[in-house]
mmCIF file of C-alpha atoms in Angstrom:
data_model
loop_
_atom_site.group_PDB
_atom_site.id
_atom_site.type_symbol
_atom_site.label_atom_id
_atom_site.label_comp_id
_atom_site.label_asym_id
_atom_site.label_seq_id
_atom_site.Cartn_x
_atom_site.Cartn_y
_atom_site.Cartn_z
ATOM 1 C CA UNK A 200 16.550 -14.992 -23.884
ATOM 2 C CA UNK A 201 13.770 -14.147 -25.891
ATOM 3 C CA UNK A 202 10.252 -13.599 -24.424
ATOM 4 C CA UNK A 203 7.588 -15.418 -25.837
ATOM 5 C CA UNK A 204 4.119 -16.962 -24.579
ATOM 6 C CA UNK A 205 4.140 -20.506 -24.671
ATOM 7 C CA UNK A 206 1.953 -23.897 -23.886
ATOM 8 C CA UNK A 207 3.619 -23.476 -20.483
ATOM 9 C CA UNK A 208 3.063 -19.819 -19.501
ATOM 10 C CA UNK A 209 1.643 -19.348 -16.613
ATOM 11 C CA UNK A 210 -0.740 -16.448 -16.088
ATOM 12 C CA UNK A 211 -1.167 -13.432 -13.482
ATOM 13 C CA UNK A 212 -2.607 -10.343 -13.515
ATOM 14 C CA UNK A 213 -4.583 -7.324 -12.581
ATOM 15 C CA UNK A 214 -8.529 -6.927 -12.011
ATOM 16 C CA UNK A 215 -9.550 -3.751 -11.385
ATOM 17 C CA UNK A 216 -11.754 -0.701 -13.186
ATOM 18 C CA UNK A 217 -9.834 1.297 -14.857
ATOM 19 C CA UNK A 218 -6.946 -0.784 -14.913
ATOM 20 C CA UNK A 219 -5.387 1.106 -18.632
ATOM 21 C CA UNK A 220 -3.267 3.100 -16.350
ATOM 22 C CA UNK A 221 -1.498 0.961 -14.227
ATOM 23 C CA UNK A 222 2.376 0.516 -14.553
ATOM 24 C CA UNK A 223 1.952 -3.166 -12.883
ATOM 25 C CA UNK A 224 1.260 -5.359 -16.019
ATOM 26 C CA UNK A 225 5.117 -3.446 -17.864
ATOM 27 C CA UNK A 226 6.652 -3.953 -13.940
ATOM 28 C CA UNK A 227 5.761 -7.739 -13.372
ATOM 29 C CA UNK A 228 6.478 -8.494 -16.938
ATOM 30 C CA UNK A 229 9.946 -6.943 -17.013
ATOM 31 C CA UNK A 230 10.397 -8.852 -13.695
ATOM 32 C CA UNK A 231 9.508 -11.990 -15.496
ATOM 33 C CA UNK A 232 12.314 -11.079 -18.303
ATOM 34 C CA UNK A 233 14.949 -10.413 -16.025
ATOM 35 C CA UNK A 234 14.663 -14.142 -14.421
ATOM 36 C CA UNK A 235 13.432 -15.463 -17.706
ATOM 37 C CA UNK A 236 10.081 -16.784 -16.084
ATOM 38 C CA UNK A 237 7.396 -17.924 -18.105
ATOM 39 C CA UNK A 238 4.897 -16.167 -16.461
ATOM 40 C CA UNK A 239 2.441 -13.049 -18.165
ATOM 41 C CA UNK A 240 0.766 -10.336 -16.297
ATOM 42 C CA UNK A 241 -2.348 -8.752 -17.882
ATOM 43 C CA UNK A 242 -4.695 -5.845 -17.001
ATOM 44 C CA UNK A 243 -8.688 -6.714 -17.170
ATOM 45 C CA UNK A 244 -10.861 -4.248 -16.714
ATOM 46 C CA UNK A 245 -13.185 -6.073 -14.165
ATOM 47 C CA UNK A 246 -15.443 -3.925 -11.749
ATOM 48 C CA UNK A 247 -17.472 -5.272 -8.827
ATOM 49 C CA UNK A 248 -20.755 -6.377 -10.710
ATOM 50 C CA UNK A 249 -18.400 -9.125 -12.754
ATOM 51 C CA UNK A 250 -15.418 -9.903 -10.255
ATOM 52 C CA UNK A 251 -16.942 -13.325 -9.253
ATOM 53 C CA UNK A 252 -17.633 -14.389 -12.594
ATOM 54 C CA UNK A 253 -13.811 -12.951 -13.459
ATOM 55 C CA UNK A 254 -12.525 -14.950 -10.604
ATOM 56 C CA UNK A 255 -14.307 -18.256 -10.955
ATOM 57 C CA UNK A 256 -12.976 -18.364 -14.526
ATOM 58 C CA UNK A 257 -9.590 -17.542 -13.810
ATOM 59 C CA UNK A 258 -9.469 -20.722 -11.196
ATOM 60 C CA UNK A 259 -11.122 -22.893 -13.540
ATOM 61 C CA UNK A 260 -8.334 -21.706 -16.064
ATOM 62 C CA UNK A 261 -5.311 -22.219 -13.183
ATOM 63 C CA UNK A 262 -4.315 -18.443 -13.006
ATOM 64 C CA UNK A 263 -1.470 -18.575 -10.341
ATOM 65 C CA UNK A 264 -2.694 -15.239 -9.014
ATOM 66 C CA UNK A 265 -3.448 -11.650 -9.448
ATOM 67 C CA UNK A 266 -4.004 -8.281 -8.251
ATOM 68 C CA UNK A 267 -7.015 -6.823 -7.179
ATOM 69 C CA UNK A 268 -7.140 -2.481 -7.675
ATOM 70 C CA UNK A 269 -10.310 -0.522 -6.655
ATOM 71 C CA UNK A 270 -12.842 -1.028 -6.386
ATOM 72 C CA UNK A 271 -12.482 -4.925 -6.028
ATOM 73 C CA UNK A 272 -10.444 -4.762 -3.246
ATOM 74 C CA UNK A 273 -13.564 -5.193 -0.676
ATOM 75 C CA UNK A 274 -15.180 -7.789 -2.011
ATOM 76 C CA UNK A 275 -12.748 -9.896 -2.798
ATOM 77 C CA UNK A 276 -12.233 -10.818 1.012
ATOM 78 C CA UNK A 277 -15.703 -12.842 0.047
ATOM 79 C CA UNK A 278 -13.996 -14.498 -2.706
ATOM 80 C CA UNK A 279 -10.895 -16.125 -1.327
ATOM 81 C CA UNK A 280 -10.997 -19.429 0.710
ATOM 82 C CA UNK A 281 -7.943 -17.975 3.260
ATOM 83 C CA UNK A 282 -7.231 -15.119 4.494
ATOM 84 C CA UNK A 283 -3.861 -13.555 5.173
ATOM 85 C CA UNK A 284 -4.084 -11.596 9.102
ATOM 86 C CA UNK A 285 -3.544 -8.376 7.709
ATOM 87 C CA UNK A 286 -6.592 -8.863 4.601
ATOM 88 C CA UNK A 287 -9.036 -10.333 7.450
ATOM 89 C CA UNK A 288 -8.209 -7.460 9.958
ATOM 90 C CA UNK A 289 -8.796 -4.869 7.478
ATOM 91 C CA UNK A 290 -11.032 -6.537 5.052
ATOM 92 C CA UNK A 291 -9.368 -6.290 1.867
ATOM 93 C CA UNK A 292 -7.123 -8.117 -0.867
ATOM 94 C CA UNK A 293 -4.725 -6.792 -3.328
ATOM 95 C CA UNK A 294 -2.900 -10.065 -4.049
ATOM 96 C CA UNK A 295 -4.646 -13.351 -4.867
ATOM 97 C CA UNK A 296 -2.567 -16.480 -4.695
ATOM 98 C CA UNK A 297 -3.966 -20.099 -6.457
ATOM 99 C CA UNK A 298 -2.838 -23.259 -5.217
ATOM 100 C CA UNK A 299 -4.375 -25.921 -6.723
ATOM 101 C CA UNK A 300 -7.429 -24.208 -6.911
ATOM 102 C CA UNK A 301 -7.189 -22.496 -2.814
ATOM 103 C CA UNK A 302 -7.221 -18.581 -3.450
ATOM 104 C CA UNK A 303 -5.037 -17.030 -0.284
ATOM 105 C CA UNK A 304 -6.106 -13.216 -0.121
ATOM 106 C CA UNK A 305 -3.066 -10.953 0.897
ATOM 107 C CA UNK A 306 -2.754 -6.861 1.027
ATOM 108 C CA UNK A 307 0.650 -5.976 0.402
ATOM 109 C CA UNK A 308 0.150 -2.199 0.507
ATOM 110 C CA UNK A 309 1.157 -1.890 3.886
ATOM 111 C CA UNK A 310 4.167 -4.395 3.204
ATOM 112 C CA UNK A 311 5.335 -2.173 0.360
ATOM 113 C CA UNK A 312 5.080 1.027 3.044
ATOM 114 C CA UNK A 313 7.011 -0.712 5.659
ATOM 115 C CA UNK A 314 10.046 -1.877 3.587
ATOM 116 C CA UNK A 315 10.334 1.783 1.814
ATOM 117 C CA UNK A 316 10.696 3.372 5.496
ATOM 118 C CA UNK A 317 12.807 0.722 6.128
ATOM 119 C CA UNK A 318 15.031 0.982 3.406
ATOM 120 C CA UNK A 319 15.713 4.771 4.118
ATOM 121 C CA UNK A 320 17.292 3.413 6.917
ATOM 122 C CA UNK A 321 14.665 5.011 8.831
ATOM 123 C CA UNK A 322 14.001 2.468 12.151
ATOM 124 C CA UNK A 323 10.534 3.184 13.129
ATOM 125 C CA UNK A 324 9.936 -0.352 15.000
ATOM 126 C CA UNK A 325 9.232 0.479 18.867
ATOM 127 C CA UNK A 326 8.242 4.250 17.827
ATOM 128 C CA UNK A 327 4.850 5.699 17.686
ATOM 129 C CA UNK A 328 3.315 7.103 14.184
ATOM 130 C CA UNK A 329 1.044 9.757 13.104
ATOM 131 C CA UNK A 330 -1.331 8.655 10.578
ATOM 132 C CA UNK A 331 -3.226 11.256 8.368
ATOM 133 C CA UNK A 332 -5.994 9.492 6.938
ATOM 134 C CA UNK A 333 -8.419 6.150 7.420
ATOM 135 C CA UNK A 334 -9.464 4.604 3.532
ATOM 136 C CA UNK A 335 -7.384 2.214 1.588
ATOM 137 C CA UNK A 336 -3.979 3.233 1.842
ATOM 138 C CA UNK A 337 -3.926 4.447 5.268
ATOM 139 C CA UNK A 338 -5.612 1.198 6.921
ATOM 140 C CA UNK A 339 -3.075 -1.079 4.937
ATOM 141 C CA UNK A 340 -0.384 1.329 6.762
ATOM 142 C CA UNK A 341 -2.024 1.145 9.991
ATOM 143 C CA UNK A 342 -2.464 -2.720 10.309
ATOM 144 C CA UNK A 343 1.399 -3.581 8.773
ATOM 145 C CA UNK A 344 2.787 -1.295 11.374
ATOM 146 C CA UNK A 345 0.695 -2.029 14.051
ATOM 147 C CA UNK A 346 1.381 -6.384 12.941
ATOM 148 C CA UNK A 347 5.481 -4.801 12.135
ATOM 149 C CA UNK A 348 5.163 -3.620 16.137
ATOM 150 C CA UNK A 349 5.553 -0.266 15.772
ATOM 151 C CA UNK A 350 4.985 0.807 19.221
ATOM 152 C CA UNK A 351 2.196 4.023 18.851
ATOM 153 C CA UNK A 352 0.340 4.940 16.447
ATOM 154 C CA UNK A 353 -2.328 8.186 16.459
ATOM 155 C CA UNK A 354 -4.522 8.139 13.545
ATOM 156 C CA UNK A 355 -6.478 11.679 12.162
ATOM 157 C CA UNK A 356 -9.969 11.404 10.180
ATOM 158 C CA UNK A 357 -12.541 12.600 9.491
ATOM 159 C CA UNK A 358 -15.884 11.747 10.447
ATOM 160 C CA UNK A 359 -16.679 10.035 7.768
ATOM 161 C CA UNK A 360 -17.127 5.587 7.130
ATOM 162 C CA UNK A 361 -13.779 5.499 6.974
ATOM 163 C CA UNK A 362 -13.785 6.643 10.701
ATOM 164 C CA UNK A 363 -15.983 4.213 11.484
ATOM 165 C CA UNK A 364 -14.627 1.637 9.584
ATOM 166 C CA UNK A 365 -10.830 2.504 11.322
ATOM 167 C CA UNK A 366 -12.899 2.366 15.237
ATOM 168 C CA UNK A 367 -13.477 -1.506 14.169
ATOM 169 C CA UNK A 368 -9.945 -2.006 12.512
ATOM 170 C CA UNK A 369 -8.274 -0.485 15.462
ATOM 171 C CA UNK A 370 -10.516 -2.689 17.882
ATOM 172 C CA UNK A 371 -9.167 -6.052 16.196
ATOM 173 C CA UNK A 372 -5.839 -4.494 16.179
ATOM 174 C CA UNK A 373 -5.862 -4.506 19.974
ATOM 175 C CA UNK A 374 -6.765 -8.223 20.265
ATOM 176 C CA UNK A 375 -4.151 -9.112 17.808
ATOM 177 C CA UNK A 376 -1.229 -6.709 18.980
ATOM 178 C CA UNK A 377 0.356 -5.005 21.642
ATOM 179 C CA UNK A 378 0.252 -1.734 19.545
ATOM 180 C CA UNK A 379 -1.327 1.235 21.525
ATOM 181 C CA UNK A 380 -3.751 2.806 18.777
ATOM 182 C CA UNK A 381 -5.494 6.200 19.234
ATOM 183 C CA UNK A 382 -8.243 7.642 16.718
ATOM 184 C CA UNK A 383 -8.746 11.159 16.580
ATOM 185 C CA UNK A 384 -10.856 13.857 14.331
ATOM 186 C CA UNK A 385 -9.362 16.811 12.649
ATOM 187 C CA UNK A 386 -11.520 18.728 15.297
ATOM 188 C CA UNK A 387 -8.456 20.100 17.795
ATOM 189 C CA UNK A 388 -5.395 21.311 15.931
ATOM 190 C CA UNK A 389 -3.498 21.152 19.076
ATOM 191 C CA UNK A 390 -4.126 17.710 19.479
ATOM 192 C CA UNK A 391 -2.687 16.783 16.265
ATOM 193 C CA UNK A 392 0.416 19.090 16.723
ATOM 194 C CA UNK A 393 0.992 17.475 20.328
ATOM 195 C CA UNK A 394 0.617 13.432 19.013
ATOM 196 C CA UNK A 395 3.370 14.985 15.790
ATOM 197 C CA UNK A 396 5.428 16.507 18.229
ATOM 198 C CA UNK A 397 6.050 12.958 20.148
ATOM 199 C CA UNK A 398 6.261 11.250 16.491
ATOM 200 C CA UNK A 399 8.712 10.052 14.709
ATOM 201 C CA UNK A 400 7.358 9.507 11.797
ATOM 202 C CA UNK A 401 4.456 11.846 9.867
ATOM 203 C CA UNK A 402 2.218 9.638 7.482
ATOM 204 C CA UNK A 403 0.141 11.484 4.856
ATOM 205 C CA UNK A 404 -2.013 8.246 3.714
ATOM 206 C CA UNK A 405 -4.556 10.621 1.866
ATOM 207 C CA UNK A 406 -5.393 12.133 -1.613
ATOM 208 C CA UNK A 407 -4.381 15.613 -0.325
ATOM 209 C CA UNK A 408 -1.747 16.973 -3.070
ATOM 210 C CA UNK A 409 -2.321 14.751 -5.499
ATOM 211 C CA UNK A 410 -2.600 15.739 -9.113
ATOM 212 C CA UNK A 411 -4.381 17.917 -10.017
ATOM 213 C CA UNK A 412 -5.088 19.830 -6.927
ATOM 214 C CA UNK A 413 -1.679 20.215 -5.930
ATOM 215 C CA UNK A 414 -2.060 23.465 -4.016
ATOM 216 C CA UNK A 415 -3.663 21.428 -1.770
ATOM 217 C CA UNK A 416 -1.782 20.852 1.812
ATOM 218 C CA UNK A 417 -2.997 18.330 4.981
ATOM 219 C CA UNK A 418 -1.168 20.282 7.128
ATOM 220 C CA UNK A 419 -1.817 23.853 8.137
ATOM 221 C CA UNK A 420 0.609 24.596 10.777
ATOM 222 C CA UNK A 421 4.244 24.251 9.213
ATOM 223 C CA UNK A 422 5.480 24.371 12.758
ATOM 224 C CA UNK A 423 4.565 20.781 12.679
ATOM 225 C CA UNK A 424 7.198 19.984 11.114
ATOM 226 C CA UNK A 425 10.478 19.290 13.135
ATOM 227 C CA UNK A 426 14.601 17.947 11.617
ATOM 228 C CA UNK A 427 14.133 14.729 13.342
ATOM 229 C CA UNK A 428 11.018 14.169 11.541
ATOM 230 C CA UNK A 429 10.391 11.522 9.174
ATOM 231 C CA UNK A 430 7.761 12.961 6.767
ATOM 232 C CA UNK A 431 6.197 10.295 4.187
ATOM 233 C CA UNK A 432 3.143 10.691 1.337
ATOM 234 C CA UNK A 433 1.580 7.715 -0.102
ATOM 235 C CA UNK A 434 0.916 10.264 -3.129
ATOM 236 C CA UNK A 435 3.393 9.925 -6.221
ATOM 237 C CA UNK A 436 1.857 12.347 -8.769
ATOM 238 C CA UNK A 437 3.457 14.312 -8.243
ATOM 239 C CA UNK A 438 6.260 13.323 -6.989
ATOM 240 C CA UNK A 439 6.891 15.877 -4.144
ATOM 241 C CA UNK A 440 3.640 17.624 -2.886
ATOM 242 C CA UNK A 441 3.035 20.787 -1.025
ATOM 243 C CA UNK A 442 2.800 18.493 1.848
ATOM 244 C CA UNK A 443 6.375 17.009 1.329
ATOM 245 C CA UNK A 444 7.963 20.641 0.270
ATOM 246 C CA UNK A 445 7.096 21.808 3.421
ATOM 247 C CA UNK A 446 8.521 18.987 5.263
ATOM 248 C CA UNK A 447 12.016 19.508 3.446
ATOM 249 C CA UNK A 448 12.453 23.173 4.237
ATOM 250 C CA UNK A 449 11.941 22.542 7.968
ATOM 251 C CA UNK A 450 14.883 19.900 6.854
ATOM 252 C CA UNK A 451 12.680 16.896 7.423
ATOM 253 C CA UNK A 452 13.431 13.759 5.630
ATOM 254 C CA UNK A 453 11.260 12.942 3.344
ATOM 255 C CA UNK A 454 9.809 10.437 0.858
ATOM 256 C CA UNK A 455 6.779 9.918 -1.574
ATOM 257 C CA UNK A 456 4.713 6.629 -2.298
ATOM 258 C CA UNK A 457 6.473 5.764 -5.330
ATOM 259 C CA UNK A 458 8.737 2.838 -3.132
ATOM 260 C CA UNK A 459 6.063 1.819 -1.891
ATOM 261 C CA UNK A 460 4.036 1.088 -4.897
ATOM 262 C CA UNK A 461 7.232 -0.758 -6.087
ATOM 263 C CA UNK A 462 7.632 -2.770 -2.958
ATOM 264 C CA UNK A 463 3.830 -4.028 -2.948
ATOM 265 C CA UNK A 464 4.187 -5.165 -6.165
ATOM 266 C CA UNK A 465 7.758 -6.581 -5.034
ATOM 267 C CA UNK A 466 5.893 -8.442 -2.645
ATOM 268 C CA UNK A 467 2.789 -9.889 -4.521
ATOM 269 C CA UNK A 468 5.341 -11.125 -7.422
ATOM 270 C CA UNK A 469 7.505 -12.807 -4.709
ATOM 271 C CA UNK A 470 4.029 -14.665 -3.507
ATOM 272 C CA UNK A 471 3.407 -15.986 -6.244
ATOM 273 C CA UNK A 472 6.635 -17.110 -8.384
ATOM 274 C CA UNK A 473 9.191 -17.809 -4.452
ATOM 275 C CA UNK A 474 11.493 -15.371 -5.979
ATOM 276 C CA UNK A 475 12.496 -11.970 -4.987
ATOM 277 C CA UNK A 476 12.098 -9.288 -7.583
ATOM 278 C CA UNK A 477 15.046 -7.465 -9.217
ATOM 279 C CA UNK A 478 14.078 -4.410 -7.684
ATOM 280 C CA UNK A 479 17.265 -2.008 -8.619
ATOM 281 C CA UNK A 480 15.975 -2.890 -12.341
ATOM 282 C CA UNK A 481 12.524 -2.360 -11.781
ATOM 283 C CA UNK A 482 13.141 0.953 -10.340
ATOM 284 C CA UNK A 483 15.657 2.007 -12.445
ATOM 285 C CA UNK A 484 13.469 1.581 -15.291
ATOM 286 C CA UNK A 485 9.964 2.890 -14.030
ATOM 287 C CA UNK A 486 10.795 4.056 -11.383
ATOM 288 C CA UNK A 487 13.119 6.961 -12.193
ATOM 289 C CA UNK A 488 12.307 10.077 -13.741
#
């Protein structure tokens, strides 16, 4: 079947600044080819000072939805008329969906993290987590898990807003769940080696590693790192950091955040057409290097 726009396309996208970069617009549109859908995803560059004037047009023109990259995520939450319960614990949208003119804010981050542990075969439902890391990435993780019932989860900061921010997340997180969540500083090494030692999973859900710095380690202490470890970084570029090299040669098993950037947009694309996304494809072609 050819591709081709026509009266009846229907429009997604991507808001977001810079948004030239991003691999979603070729991975939604292949997606569309494959199942011959008549649907478009575009990029628009669209920072905070226009994303309500961006959004109110794209209603008024019937969008069925779109992604939101930073720094839009935030706001956004003001900009929907729902609220999925992982976007109103954490207070941020990735994935817009328009009914009829309702916008449904969803984050599917943390849905793309869960189904690429999963998908290892890795079963870390019941188990408790170490988290590295508070911001974006990390409080997606930390709210899917916690909502997946994973059992424990100790989270490291900094003292930065992000700590603060995770102190209120965590506190709605223990209304909504029976997940035990504990929120430490980067203060006591042995702290953090004790709550990794009765892991069984090792998050890195920060920036540290990622190109170009990628002498850069979170961990200082390789004795950390244990066989029956699971040892995942949200980073992707590149593709195994310092972080994850260590992990291997202690015979960890590892994986980066390249699955789960495929399974978030998996999961936004299945919200708004009902169908699942030919994933094997999707990877094969952008995924694989």
């Amino acid at each position: 079947m050819a591709y081709e726009i026509t009266g009846h396309t229907v429009l997604t996208g991507l808001l977001g600044s810079p948004v030239a970069h991003s691999i979603s617009p070729m991975m939604h549109n292949e997606a569309f080819r494959q199942l011959e859908l008549d649907y478009a995803y575009l990029a628009f560059d669209v920072g905070t000072d226009n994303l309500k004037t961006a959004v109110d047009g794209l209603k008024v023109m019937g969008v069925r939805g779109f992604n939101l990259t930073m720094p839009d995520k935030n706001l956004m939450c003001s900009l929907v008329d729902k609220l999925s319960p992982a976007s109103e614990i954490g207070g941020a949208v990735n994935t817009v969906v328009n009914d009829n003119g309702v916008l449904t804010g969803y984050t599917t981050d943390g849905i793309g993290f869960m189904r690429a542990v999963s998908e290892t075969g890795v079963d870390i439902i019941d188990k408790k987590m170490t988290l590295l890391g508070a911001g974006g990435a990390a409080a997606a993780i930390l709210i899917q898990a916690a909502l997946d019932k994973v059992a424990e989860i100790s989270v490291f900061n900094i003292r930065d807003e992000f700590f603060t921010r995770a102190e209120k997340t965590i506190e709605k997180l223990h209304e909504k769940t029976d997940c035990k969540i504990n929120l430490y500083d980067f203060s006591d090494p042995e702290v953090l080696k004790k709550e990794i030692a009765e892991s069984a999973i090792l998050v890195n859900g920060t920036s540290i590693g990622m190109a170009p710095k990628t002498d850069r380690c979170i961990i200082t202490d390789d004795s950390v790192f244990r066989k029956d470890l699971f040892v995942f970084d949200v980073i992707y570029n590149p593709e195994e950091t310092l972080f994850l090299k260590k992990a291997k040669a202690a015979g960890c098993q590892t994986l980066n955040g390249l699955n789960m950037l495929l399974y978030q947009g998996a999961a936004s694309f299945e919200l708004w057409t009902g169908k699942e996304m030919p994933v094997d494809i999707i990877k094969e072609k952008y995924f694989s290097r």
